[in-house]
Amino acid sequence: MTDSRRILVTAALPYANGLAHMGHLVEYIQTDIWVRFQRMLGNDCLFVCASDAHGTPIMIRARKDGIPAEEIIEHYHRRFQEDFAAFHIRFDNFGSTHSSENRELVNLIYGRLQSGGHLQSRTIRQAYDEKEGMFLPDRFVRGTCPRCGATDQYGDSCESCGATYAPSELVDPISVLSGTRPVERESEHLFFRLSEFEDELRSWASGGALQDSVRKKLDEWFETGLQDWDISRDAPYFGFEIPDLPGKYFYVWLDAPVGYMASLLNLARRRDDIDFESYWTPDSDAELYHFIGKDIVYFHALFWPGVLQAAGFRVPSAVFAHGFLTVNGEKMSKSRGTFITAETYLQHLEPQCLRYYYASKLGPGVEDIDLNLDDFVLKVNADLVGKVVNIASRCAGFITRLADGHMSAALPEPALHDQFVAGAVQVAESYETRHFSRAMRQIMALADRANQYIDQHKPWLMAKEDGRETEVQAVCTQGLNAFRALVIMLKPVLPGLARAAERFLGENEWRWTDIEQPLLGRRIEKFKPLLQRVDPKAVAAMLEASRATMENTRPSTPSTEELMDEITIDEFRRLELRVARVSKAETVDGADKLLRLTLDLGDGQRQVLAGIRSAYQPESLADRLVVVVANLEPRKMRFGTSEGMILAAGPGGEDIFLLSPDSGAVPGMRVS
RNA sequence: GGUGAUGUAGCUCAGCUGGUUAGAGCGACGCACUCAUAAUGCGUAGGUCGGUGGUUCAAGUCCACCCAUCACCA
């Protein structure tokens, strides 16, 4: 193919400090589908990624665990590779930002920024933990909000009133590392003069490189004015030391995007057919796309193109941002078992099912998507098994039995095949524009057409009549070709299914254009189920396993709270603890921390006002069993009387965990 | 707090620049069929399009305000 495009695609770098989970997979699956589609078209499309190895969190963890940071990042690097491979995410290279190539490129870029006069040294004041001997990022300082007085807030903004401020403005600030009060210290930092590139960035941003909503977001930043970007950090830090500034390191967000280049360089050094330079020169004919989450638009749509320009490289052709993942309509939650790691999923479910489900929900925009597990089961079973695979399943038997496995030499209804060929053009358009949900809808509409066709011709009736074998064979050949076209269209999403179908039909490595020519006269293999239905029990088991794993691995917050004075058993018995069922849970107007619960204690209802709204949605509580202090003196509150207290553990905020009895307990039972 | 995004049938989502009785898939219900991994086909029921107010001959679609959710504020 002479007019094939040269494309370099990246997915954001996973941080090497935790396992890949369902949220990560949205992005890698989205990107992988797009890349596989490009390859099926015959384009020269490279897909690189890397683990993101630097920064404060990894440094601190290494310190705490007393092991080298290299060991941590190496561990997660390997786990990422295993997980991604299992989900059929096929990178051309998966590198690390802690690599010689990255160091080389970061230094090269640094040199160019320096000689181009794009850097400036400035003294800043920052919180410093004297006990730990290190400067503290804003998130590592907590204290009381200077505006609303909420306690235990981060150093950059208040979650309660939304105020933003500097850590030094906090009332009673403490370091989360040592618990001591930080002091202010001065330090020399290097700044990248981003504002010099405002004009270039503006025209790049309005030139089609960004989605509309992302562009609007950038406009907003342009309005407020671009500020210079602090690219250095003080030791101790895990990263690359700045060559001529001992004790200073490059900020992780400087070297992370360079990691995209480094990963390609690492690959190019092993492969003769890849010319690294040609991808990065300002006049490069290659396309460069970054798939990212909407939370890191800032780094990819401002800093990164700014740095690239300053260093004399090309800018990205486009940045594609996607939304966040919720599970069952809520943020992933460890306590609800919806914080599902890739590994836990793999132990219970088939990876391609997730690929299909995500594909059926992903569009070109930045909207969040929801992994609704009930919907997941229904959709995968109905679409993939019931519609698509079923077509092969219901046709293959006849071909095998009545025609010795041979398909007919011609299609009885070429017009139907033409519909599929025409449909494939639409589907391709949808893939290209990352409108995967539309692609899946278009494909399923075609699958419906195929099933209708088979129903109209009823091969199972003809098969009972003598002498109509040829007709049955023809109808089923038509059906199998419909199936073949559908699976080719689904191949970017379901590569494993496609490979199995290729073997079943005796073919190899389908490309997109293979849809056009029907498969005729071919001897097919005996049909074997190509994909199993999803068992809802497996989903339930996965949630249960997630919950269990998270409880085990959840870092037990070192309980610094002292135990209270001893009490006697009689004193304890004065507590009347009862099992209760939540019969109603609702929010309370005017109170953003409370939920009004109506509890069934077996012998009657009572109302309890509980301060758990930050951790629980009212709907999630209905019918659940809790433990209540039943003989607590009723308390009048502004919003009504609270007649008891429900038991929960945790420090507060999102970390509140209701206690619940094992199954078998019924409302009214005494807890002792 | 500021800014951006989102809010359409039980569920998941389409609805381009405003224009006939608001669409699909799944689920539910009914019928048909039995080749197929209890799959498939046909049909029925279900929504005053988050709320309030406005612009217009006409608004899910434009404007204002409000509510809820998500994100960002370097």
XYZ file of C-alpha atoms (C1' of nucleotides) in Angstrom:
746
model
C 0.000 0.000 0.000
C 1.651 3.198 -1.089
C -0.758 5.628 0.513
C -0.601 4.063 3.949
C -0.325 6.459 6.848
C 2.506 6.452 9.351
C 1.001 6.789 12.794
C 2.480 6.831 16.282
C 0.018 6.314 19.104
C 0.549 6.536 22.837
C -1.562 5.760 25.864
C -0.903 7.540 29.137
C 1.758 6.024 31.336
C 0.462 4.028 34.306
C 2.104 5.042 37.567
C 4.304 2.231 38.856
C 2.970 2.323 42.372
C -0.198 0.252 42.116
C -1.938 -2.390 40.055
C -3.852 -1.730 36.869
C -7.607 -1.589 37.443
C -10.824 -1.231 35.474
C -10.274 2.512 35.112
C -6.850 2.128 33.535
C -8.247 -0.421 31.144
C -10.713 2.033 29.622
C -7.827 3.906 28.135
C -5.637 1.007 27.072
C -8.551 -0.829 25.548
C -9.771 2.277 23.750
C -6.330 2.952 22.360
C -5.656 -0.660 21.462
C -8.922 -0.907 19.527
C -8.069 2.164 17.526
C -4.556 0.932 16.816
C -5.742 -2.522 15.763
C -8.253 -0.898 13.443
C -5.512 1.195 11.835
C -3.367 -1.886 11.330
C -6.260 -3.770 9.752
C -6.549 -0.943 7.267
C -2.917 -1.501 6.382
C -1.579 1.639 8.025
C 1.843 1.639 9.608
C 0.728 2.230 13.171
C 3.040 1.991 16.179
C 1.691 1.883 19.719
C 4.063 2.687 22.566
C 3.649 3.136 26.265
C 5.768 2.862 29.410
C 5.436 2.708 33.127
C 5.739 6.039 34.851
C 8.432 5.468 37.416
C 9.361 8.778 38.992
C 8.030 11.189 41.570
C 7.432 11.711 45.249
C 4.939 8.902 45.972
C 7.318 6.188 44.757
C 10.252 7.758 46.574
C 8.283 7.847 49.807
C 7.072 4.326 49.462
C 10.595 3.096 48.848
C 11.738 4.893 51.970
C 8.916 3.563 54.052
C 9.314 -0.031 52.902
C 13.079 0.208 53.083
C 13.625 -1.056 49.549
C 15.085 0.618 46.478
C 12.591 2.495 44.312
C 13.914 0.477 41.378
C 12.544 -2.655 42.956
C 9.058 -1.175 43.275
C 8.882 0.112 39.736
C 10.292 -3.084 38.326
C 7.637 -5.076 40.172
C 4.724 -3.026 38.847
C 6.281 -2.783 35.421
C 6.124 -6.552 35.145
C 2.590 -6.758 36.517
C 1.405 -4.100 34.053
C 2.872 -6.038 31.171
C 1.155 -9.235 32.233
C -2.197 -7.570 32.750
C -2.184 -5.636 29.524
C -1.148 -8.677 27.536
C -3.993 -10.678 29.044
C -6.451 -8.027 27.882
C -5.047 -8.304 24.341
C -3.501 -4.852 24.599
C -0.564 -5.136 22.290
C 2.045 -2.418 22.575
C 4.890 -2.351 20.130
C 6.902 -1.341 23.130
C 6.232 -0.949 26.812
C 9.181 0.917 28.298
C 9.874 2.773 31.488
C 10.528 6.418 32.195
C 13.425 5.232 34.330
C 15.455 4.203 31.307
C 18.676 5.298 29.703
C 16.791 6.427 26.607
C 14.573 8.655 28.661
C 17.482 10.145 30.551
C 19.198 10.811 27.242
C 16.173 12.545 25.751
C 15.315 14.523 28.877
C 18.859 15.832 28.966
C 18.746 16.641 25.266
C 15.511 18.572 25.706
C 16.821 20.289 28.798
C 19.878 21.420 26.890
C 17.755 22.813 24.100
C 15.424 24.617 26.476
C 18.434 26.052 28.266
C 20.239 27.247 25.157
C 17.011 28.600 23.704
C 16.565 30.764 26.781
C 13.267 29.113 27.691
C 14.186 28.423 31.296
C 14.379 30.733 34.231
C 15.654 30.197 37.750
C 13.598 31.546 40.617
C 13.495 31.281 44.374
C 10.300 29.897 45.812
C 9.098 29.305 49.340
C 7.766 25.869 50.115
C 6.674 23.823 53.101
C 9.540 21.800 54.509
C 9.387 18.837 56.865
C 12.403 19.141 59.169
C 12.026 15.701 60.663
C 11.872 13.935 57.287
C 14.338 16.374 55.784
C 12.358 17.112 52.671
C 10.189 19.659 50.926
C 6.521 18.774 50.936
C 4.224 18.821 47.922
C 0.949 20.613 48.701
C -0.902 17.334 49.040
C 1.458 16.255 51.791
C 0.422 19.064 54.085
C -2.888 18.936 55.898
C -4.543 21.337 58.250
C -7.552 23.471 58.981
C -9.054 25.480 56.129
C -8.365 29.184 56.670
C -11.709 30.101 55.215
C -14.332 27.724 56.517
C -12.486 26.086 59.382
C -12.931 22.540 58.121
C -10.284 20.320 59.672
C -7.924 17.884 57.993
C -7.846 19.530 54.566
C -5.161 19.272 51.885
C -2.588 22.002 51.513
C -3.866 23.260 48.188
C -7.612 23.356 48.511
C -10.476 22.680 50.860
C -12.791 19.824 50.005
C -15.451 21.276 52.207
C -15.766 24.859 50.955
C -13.677 24.653 47.807
C -11.273 27.437 48.750
C -7.811 27.307 47.197
C -4.748 28.542 49.033
C -1.106 27.856 49.753
C -0.111 25.296 52.387
C 1.325 28.094 54.497
C -2.122 29.615 54.880
C -3.513 26.539 56.614
C -4.322 26.874 60.284
C -2.282 24.328 62.267
C -0.614 22.654 59.279
C 1.005 19.269 59.732
C 3.117 17.096 57.490
C 1.346 13.879 56.642
C 4.714 12.163 56.671
C 5.921 12.946 60.141
C 2.958 14.606 61.798
C 5.153 17.568 62.647
C 4.475 21.161 61.784
C 6.231 22.092 58.531
C 8.335 25.214 58.252
C 8.783 27.447 55.233
C 12.041 27.254 53.346
C 13.403 28.847 50.256
C 14.615 26.904 47.291
C 15.849 27.609 43.780
C 13.560 26.174 41.123
C 13.683 26.081 37.367
C 10.713 27.369 35.406
C 9.778 26.722 31.816
C 8.527 29.956 30.253
C 5.330 28.586 28.849
C 3.811 31.969 28.061
C 6.351 32.501 25.279
C 4.489 29.883 23.318
C 0.993 31.186 23.812
C 0.470 32.146 20.168
C 1.702 28.802 18.856
C -0.349 26.919 21.420
C -3.460 28.904 20.632
C -3.261 28.176 16.951
C -2.417 24.535 17.583
C -5.377 24.205 19.949
C -7.799 25.712 17.473
C -6.423 23.744 14.549
C -8.354 20.535 15.131
C -5.913 18.875 17.485
C -8.393 18.857 20.344
C -11.938 17.854 21.103
C -14.345 20.773 21.458
C -14.802 20.529 25.185
C -11.062 20.239 25.720
C -10.465 23.264 23.536
C -12.947 25.230 25.621
C -11.050 24.218 28.700
C -7.853 25.525 27.124
C -9.504 28.781 26.148
C -10.274 29.242 29.780
C -6.620 28.751 30.679
C -5.537 31.147 27.960
C -7.967 33.687 29.400
C -6.467 33.488 32.866
C -3.035 33.738 31.296
C -0.372 31.084 30.990
C 1.977 30.859 33.896
C 5.484 29.551 33.894
C 5.871 25.937 34.816
C 8.026 24.707 37.669
C 9.986 21.765 36.236
C 12.367 21.057 39.104
C 12.114 19.397 42.479
C 14.465 19.201 45.432
C 16.188 16.094 46.718
C 15.207 13.649 48.029
C 13.368 12.739 44.872
C 13.186 9.705 42.660
C 13.894 10.818 39.123
C 16.628 12.248 36.944
C 19.011 14.677 38.529
C 19.391 17.905 36.578
C 22.862 17.724 34.986
C 24.319 21.017 36.160
C 22.266 21.393 39.333
C 23.236 18.822 41.940
C 20.448 18.082 44.403
C 17.785 19.185 41.919
C 15.663 16.785 39.934
C 13.400 17.028 36.934
C 9.751 17.066 37.958
C 8.065 13.775 37.067
C 5.675 15.525 34.701
C 8.565 16.791 32.640
C 10.046 13.377 32.012
C 6.788 11.431 31.753
C 5.698 12.615 28.289
C 9.301 12.412 27.135
C 8.833 8.768 28.074
C 6.655 8.412 24.962
C 9.627 9.405 22.835
C 11.966 7.264 24.887
C 9.810 4.208 24.466
C 9.901 4.663 20.706
C 13.657 5.234 20.785
C 14.101 2.092 22.823
C 12.136 0.185 20.205
C 13.874 1.812 17.252
C 17.234 0.710 18.597
C 16.078 -2.863 18.338
C 14.396 -2.544 14.977
C 15.995 -1.475 11.737
C 12.733 -0.497 10.096
C 11.927 2.324 12.499
C 13.505 5.701 11.941
C 13.095 7.437 15.283
C 14.084 10.909 14.079
C 11.542 10.934 11.294
C 8.714 10.820 13.803
C 9.839 13.913 15.661
C 11.143 16.476 13.225
C 8.931 19.557 12.870
C 8.164 18.626 9.270
C 7.469 14.954 10.057
C 4.896 13.285 7.828
C 3.953 10.875 10.614
C 0.814 11.397 12.677
C 1.189 11.521 16.436
C -1.735 10.848 18.761
C -1.900 10.790 22.532
C -4.780 9.013 24.236
C -5.214 10.345 27.776
C -7.708 10.769 30.602
C -9.413 14.115 30.960
C -7.589 14.793 34.221
C -4.217 15.200 32.534
C -5.251 17.477 29.684
C -3.191 20.246 31.186
C 0.070 18.401 30.797
C -0.641 17.086 27.328
C -2.317 20.058 25.711
C -0.220 22.867 27.157
C 3.087 21.842 28.700
C 3.927 19.001 26.367
C 3.345 20.793 23.060
C 5.039 23.826 24.602
C 8.127 21.838 25.529
C 8.176 20.082 22.156
C 8.131 23.380 20.318
C 10.758 24.903 22.538
C 13.002 21.920 21.940
C 12.574 21.997 18.190
C 10.348 18.945 17.824
C 7.011 18.477 16.132
C 3.758 18.839 18.093
C 1.088 16.140 18.441
C -1.414 15.777 15.595
C -4.116 15.397 18.223
C -4.713 14.635 21.860
C -7.711 12.415 22.567
C -9.099 12.698 26.070
C -11.598 10.282 27.541
C -13.718 10.426 30.677
C -13.537 8.543 33.905
C -14.962 5.193 34.818
C -17.615 4.614 37.403
C -18.689 1.148 38.481
C -22.397 0.580 39.032
C -22.917 4.311 38.826
C -20.490 5.271 41.550
C -16.839 6.056 41.913
C -14.836 2.895 42.277
C -14.859 2.016 45.909
C -12.674 -0.412 47.764
C -15.243 -1.046 50.460
C -18.004 -1.782 47.957
C -15.788 -4.198 46.057
C -16.007 -2.110 42.916
C -12.320 -1.284 42.973
C -11.592 -4.130 40.610
C -8.050 -4.770 39.523
C -7.209 -6.216 36.150
C -5.982 -9.358 37.864
C -9.149 -9.907 39.833
C -11.213 -9.489 36.693
C -9.066 -12.000 34.846
C -9.547 -14.599 37.540
C -13.301 -14.549 36.984
C -14.164 -13.227 33.541
C -13.109 -13.271 29.920
C -11.111 -10.156 28.967
C -12.725 -9.695 25.573
C -16.102 -9.221 27.197
C -14.777 -6.108 28.882
C -13.292 -4.898 25.632
C -16.665 -5.255 23.977
C -18.529 -3.597 26.810
C -16.175 -0.630 26.872
C -16.322 -0.365 23.093
C -20.109 -0.290 23.250
C -19.922 2.726 25.546
C -16.958 4.704 24.287
C -17.451 7.764 22.149
C -15.139 10.491 20.921
C -15.984 12.763 23.842
C -14.803 13.226 27.381
C -17.932 11.980 29.126
C -17.474 9.540 31.960
C -18.574 5.994 31.275
C -20.194 3.568 33.642
C -19.391 -0.097 34.053
C -22.805 -1.330 35.079
C -22.230 -4.966 35.877
C -25.804 -6.116 35.352
C -25.838 -4.344 32.028
C -22.442 -5.855 31.254
C -23.759 -9.400 31.623
C -26.893 -8.733 29.587
C -25.143 -6.857 26.829
C -22.299 -9.282 26.290
C -24.603 -12.284 26.331
C -27.247 -10.739 24.113
C -24.969 -9.106 21.559
C -21.954 -11.326 21.283
C -23.310 -14.745 22.116
C -27.003 -14.406 21.267
C -26.600 -12.409 18.091
C -23.178 -12.703 16.518
C -21.708 -16.048 17.518
C -25.140 -17.608 17.301
C -25.213 -16.965 13.574
C -22.267 -19.276 13.034
C -23.609 -21.705 15.564
C -26.951 -22.070 13.802
C -25.494 -22.325 10.279
C -22.411 -24.447 10.765
C -24.241 -27.617 11.749
C -26.116 -27.795 8.455
C -22.998 -27.185 6.397
C -21.173 -29.909 8.239
C -23.993 -32.433 8.149
C -25.539 -31.816 4.744
C -22.641 -30.569 2.668
C -19.672 -32.308 4.194
C -18.413 -28.999 5.543
C -18.344 -27.233 2.206
C -19.793 -23.820 1.587
C -21.594 -23.117 -1.682
C -19.818 -21.659 -4.656
C -22.092 -18.611 -4.843
C -24.218 -16.488 -2.563
C -27.983 -16.900 -2.996
C -28.562 -13.300 -2.050
C -25.635 -11.070 -3.054
C -27.661 -7.971 -2.172
C -27.510 -8.921 1.495
C -23.758 -9.224 1.335
C -23.630 -5.829 -0.334
C -25.451 -4.400 2.657
C -22.682 -5.683 4.870
C -20.007 -4.253 2.632
C -21.755 -0.886 2.672
C -22.231 -1.149 6.414
C -18.533 -1.786 6.870
C -17.793 1.605 5.351
C -19.953 3.240 8.006
C -18.382 1.160 10.729
C -14.894 2.092 9.557
C -15.841 5.742 9.711
C -17.034 5.238 13.269
C -13.834 3.497 14.317
C -11.684 6.134 12.715
C -13.444 8.905 14.625
C -13.291 6.842 17.845
C -17.063 6.559 17.906
C -16.842 2.950 19.023
C -20.288 2.881 20.597
C -21.757 3.818 17.242
C -19.628 1.210 15.510
C -20.934 -1.461 17.861
C -24.520 -0.353 17.274
C -24.000 -0.445 13.525
C -22.486 -3.909 13.720
C -25.317 -5.231 15.897
C -27.897 -3.837 13.490
C -26.216 -5.886 10.773
C -26.221 -8.932 13.032
C -29.974 -8.475 13.376
C -30.233 -8.450 9.589
C -28.380 -11.745 9.409
C -30.622 -13.412 11.975
C -33.704 -12.114 10.183
C -32.411 -13.557 6.929
C -31.950 -16.987 8.452
C -35.362 -16.839 10.067
C -36.989 -15.945 6.774
C -35.406 -18.850 4.926
C -35.799 -21.418 7.674
C -33.028 -23.847 6.702
C -34.146 -26.202 9.470
C -37.437 -26.793 7.621
C -35.801 -27.290 4.241
C -33.365 -29.708 5.825
C -36.255 -32.021 6.566
C -37.249 -32.207 2.920
C -35.342 -34.413 0.516
C -33.527 -32.756 -2.338
C -33.239 -29.311 -0.828
C -29.728 -29.798 0.556
C -28.252 -27.338 -1.907
C -30.689 -24.643 -0.814
C -29.874 -25.208 2.833
C -26.191 -25.072 2.024
C -26.662 -21.798 0.150
C -28.647 -20.131 2.916
C -26.106 -21.195 5.496
C -23.229 -20.039 3.313
C -24.908 -16.664 3.173
C -25.307 -16.760 6.947
C -21.707 -17.736 7.544
C -20.531 -14.932 5.317
C -22.596 -12.519 7.326
C -20.952 -13.907 10.447
C -17.544 -13.585 8.848
C -18.131 -9.954 7.917
C -19.365 -9.193 11.434
C -16.339 -10.743 13.094
C -13.956 -8.931 10.763
C -15.655 -5.698 11.801
C -15.346 -6.716 15.445
C -11.738 -7.823 15.139
C -10.242 -4.605 16.562
C -12.350 -5.190 19.670
C -12.297 -8.980 19.843
C -8.986 -10.172 18.455
C -9.178 -13.541 20.175
C -12.636 -14.316 18.878
C -11.520 -13.214 15.430
C -8.549 -15.547 15.481
C -10.757 -18.462 16.474
C -13.204 -17.572 13.711
C -10.385 -17.314 11.189
C -9.368 -20.863 12.035
C -12.951 -22.082 11.941
C -13.319 -20.750 8.409
C -9.819 -21.792 7.369
C -8.514 -18.282 6.870
C -5.648 -16.154 8.107
C -5.070 -12.676 9.483
C -8.191 -10.912 8.317
C -7.737 -7.377 7.129
C -10.491 -4.839 6.782
C -10.825 -5.210 3.022
C -11.445 -8.945 3.353
C -15.053 -8.070 4.057
C -15.589 -7.163 0.413
C -14.994 -10.629 -1.061
C -17.309 -13.325 0.273
C -15.847 -16.651 1.255
C -17.135 -19.374 -1.080
C -16.610 -23.063 -1.707
C -14.455 -23.334 1.379
C -14.421 -26.325 3.662
C -14.981 -25.214 7.217
C -13.963 -26.785 10.501
C -16.478 -28.337 12.831
C -18.042 -25.545 14.851
C -16.995 -25.152 18.443
C -18.374 -22.486 20.777
C -16.261 -19.408 20.161
C -17.250 -17.487 23.253
C -18.929 -18.525 26.474
C -21.808 -16.658 28.038
C -21.023 -14.529 31.064
C -22.352 -16.105 34.223
C -23.746 -13.496 36.627
C -22.348 -15.638 39.430
C -18.846 -15.011 38.141
C -19.485 -11.274 38.379
C -20.704 -11.637 41.940
C -17.669 -13.734 42.798
C -15.409 -11.098 41.287
C -16.951 -8.369 43.425
C -16.620 -10.524 46.488
C -12.988 -11.255 45.683
C -12.289 -7.552 45.128
C -13.742 -6.717 48.455
C -11.683 -9.406 50.168
C -8.436 -8.490 48.418
C -8.830 -4.855 49.202
C -9.430 -5.530 52.822
C -6.210 -7.497 52.989
C -4.045 -5.088 51.099
C -5.558 -1.922 52.435
C -2.752 -0.309 54.354
C -3.916 -0.547 57.915
C -3.775 3.040 58.988
C -1.378 2.963 61.867
C -3.719 3.584 64.711
C -2.163 6.355 66.662
C -5.265 6.695 68.757
C -4.735 5.530 72.298
C -7.063 2.889 73.663
C -9.539 4.185 76.184
C -9.735 3.059 79.804
C -10.839 -0.474 80.514
C -14.519 -1.146 81.170
C -16.198 -4.068 82.867
C -18.397 -6.578 81.096
C -21.374 -5.114 82.937
C -20.645 -1.698 81.602
C -20.521 -3.166 78.127
C -23.844 -4.939 78.670
C -25.498 -1.628 79.271
C -25.122 -1.044 75.551
C -28.182 -2.275 73.692
C -26.877 -3.180 70.247
C -29.444 -4.470 67.786
C -29.534 -5.592 64.195
C -31.699 -3.314 62.072
C -32.756 -3.190 58.452
C -32.606 0.109 56.601
C -36.122 0.443 55.257
C -35.632 3.930 53.911
C -32.603 6.149 53.341
C -32.816 9.685 52.106
C -30.805 12.856 52.000
C -31.669 15.688 54.355
C -32.355 19.081 52.854
C -29.854 21.591 54.101
C -27.484 19.052 55.588
C -24.691 17.896 53.359
C -23.263 15.355 55.746
C -26.404 13.629 57.007
C -28.635 10.877 55.776
C -32.053 10.277 57.280
C -32.472 6.543 57.830
C -35.652 4.779 58.723
C -34.687 1.597 60.514
C -36.690 -1.517 61.062
C -35.740 -3.090 64.400
C -38.178 -5.941 64.138
C -40.692 -4.459 66.537
C -41.077 -1.073 64.952
C -39.522 1.722 62.947
C -37.327 4.476 64.139
C -35.501 7.380 62.610
C -31.761 7.871 62.790
C -29.794 10.787 61.412
C -26.371 9.499 60.438
C -23.388 11.509 59.264
C -22.417 9.123 56.506
C -23.467 10.964 53.383
C -19.882 11.527 52.269
C -19.383 7.774 51.995
C -22.767 6.295 51.093
C -25.436 6.969 48.523
C -28.917 6.609 49.984
C -29.963 4.106 47.292
C -27.092 1.808 48.191
C -28.349 1.464 51.742
C -31.895 0.355 51.134
C -32.576 -3.061 52.663
C -29.130 -3.420 54.088
C -28.584 -4.686 57.606
C -26.737 -2.521 60.078
C -25.961 -2.520 63.765
C -27.604 0.176 65.830
C -27.169 1.420 69.375
C -30.788 1.051 70.351
C -30.830 2.499 73.826
C -29.085 5.756 73.072
C -30.810 8.804 74.408
C -32.730 10.412 71.511
C -31.093 13.555 70.321
C -32.838 16.581 68.856
C -31.081 17.973 65.835
C -31.951 20.804 63.513
C -33.359 18.338 61.030
C -35.355 16.187 63.393
C -34.795 13.764 66.223
C -32.263 10.985 65.931
C -33.311 7.896 67.838
C -30.121 5.913 67.907
C -26.779 5.552 66.256
C -25.523 3.156 63.634
C -22.083 1.631 64.017
C -19.366 2.389 61.533
C -15.592 2.376 61.424
C -13.136 4.729 59.843
C -11.800 8.241 60.164
C -14.617 9.931 58.230
C -15.013 11.549 54.840
C -15.076 8.850 52.185
C -13.577 6.413 54.608
C -16.602 5.422 56.594
C -17.404 1.731 56.749
C -20.722 0.562 58.065
C -20.718 -2.605 60.133
C -23.027 -5.264 58.868
C -23.977 -8.665 60.289
C -23.462 -11.839 58.294
C -26.413 -13.185 56.397
C -28.911 -14.935 58.598
C -29.246 -12.109 61.047
C -32.672 -10.519 61.184
C -33.831 -7.127 62.403
C -34.236 -6.968 66.161
C -31.551 -9.494 67.048
C -29.443 -8.453 69.961
C -25.715 -8.037 69.371
C -23.525 -9.261 72.185
C -15.442 29.351 45.218
C -14.233 29.748 39.702
C -14.440 27.196 34.988
C -15.689 23.093 31.687
C -18.566 18.630 30.872
C -22.812 15.627 31.835
C -28.283 14.935 33.373
C -33.587 11.876 27.495
C -38.135 5.299 28.687
C -36.646 0.099 34.411
C -31.110 -0.213 32.396
C -27.337 1.577 28.724
C -27.468 5.191 25.215
C -28.848 7.915 19.861
C -31.108 12.493 18.797
C -26.355 17.256 13.172
C -27.048 23.701 12.261
C -34.637 24.461 16.822
C -39.804 22.077 12.850
C -44.680 16.420 11.531
C -47.585 11.898 16.906
C -39.298 11.931 21.005
C -35.756 6.949 18.769
C -32.563 2.273 19.391
C -30.643 -1.928 22.025
C -31.315 -4.606 26.432
C -34.952 -5.830 30.201
C -40.596 -6.760 30.988
C -45.046 -8.766 28.727
C -47.584 -11.544 24.572
C -47.196 -14.567 20.146
C -44.324 -17.635 16.706
C -40.247 -20.975 15.992
C -37.082 -25.042 17.713
C -31.450 -24.818 13.412
C -28.616 -22.537 17.516
C -24.410 -21.530 23.825
C -32.845 -21.316 27.050
C -30.231 -18.646 21.333
C -33.812 -16.274 17.059
C -38.158 -13.763 14.680
C -42.773 -10.809 15.131
C -45.520 -7.631 18.270
C -47.150 -4.701 22.934
C -46.472 -1.581 27.041
C -43.040 2.242 29.081
C -40.661 9.013 28.699
C -44.586 16.341 29.983
C -36.392 14.844 27.379
C -32.975 17.205 35.796
C -36.024 21.826 37.663
C -37.885 26.920 36.997
C -38.385 31.034 33.933
C -37.618 33.187 29.061
C -36.789 33.850 23.377
C -39.710 31.913 19.062
C -45.236 30.648 14.854
C -42.392 26.326 16.841
C -37.442 23.944 22.000
C -35.072 17.735 24.253
C -32.461 21.103 20.716
C -31.270 28.495 21.914
C -30.818 31.999 26.583
C -30.881 32.849 32.132
C -31.044 30.961 36.876
C -31.236 26.654 40.071
C -30.272 21.369 41.446
C -27.282 16.786 40.959
C -22.831 14.155 39.224
C -17.692 14.234 37.207
C -13.182 16.891 36.191
C -9.597 20.803 36.428
C -7.833 25.276 39.144
C -0.625 24.521 37.095
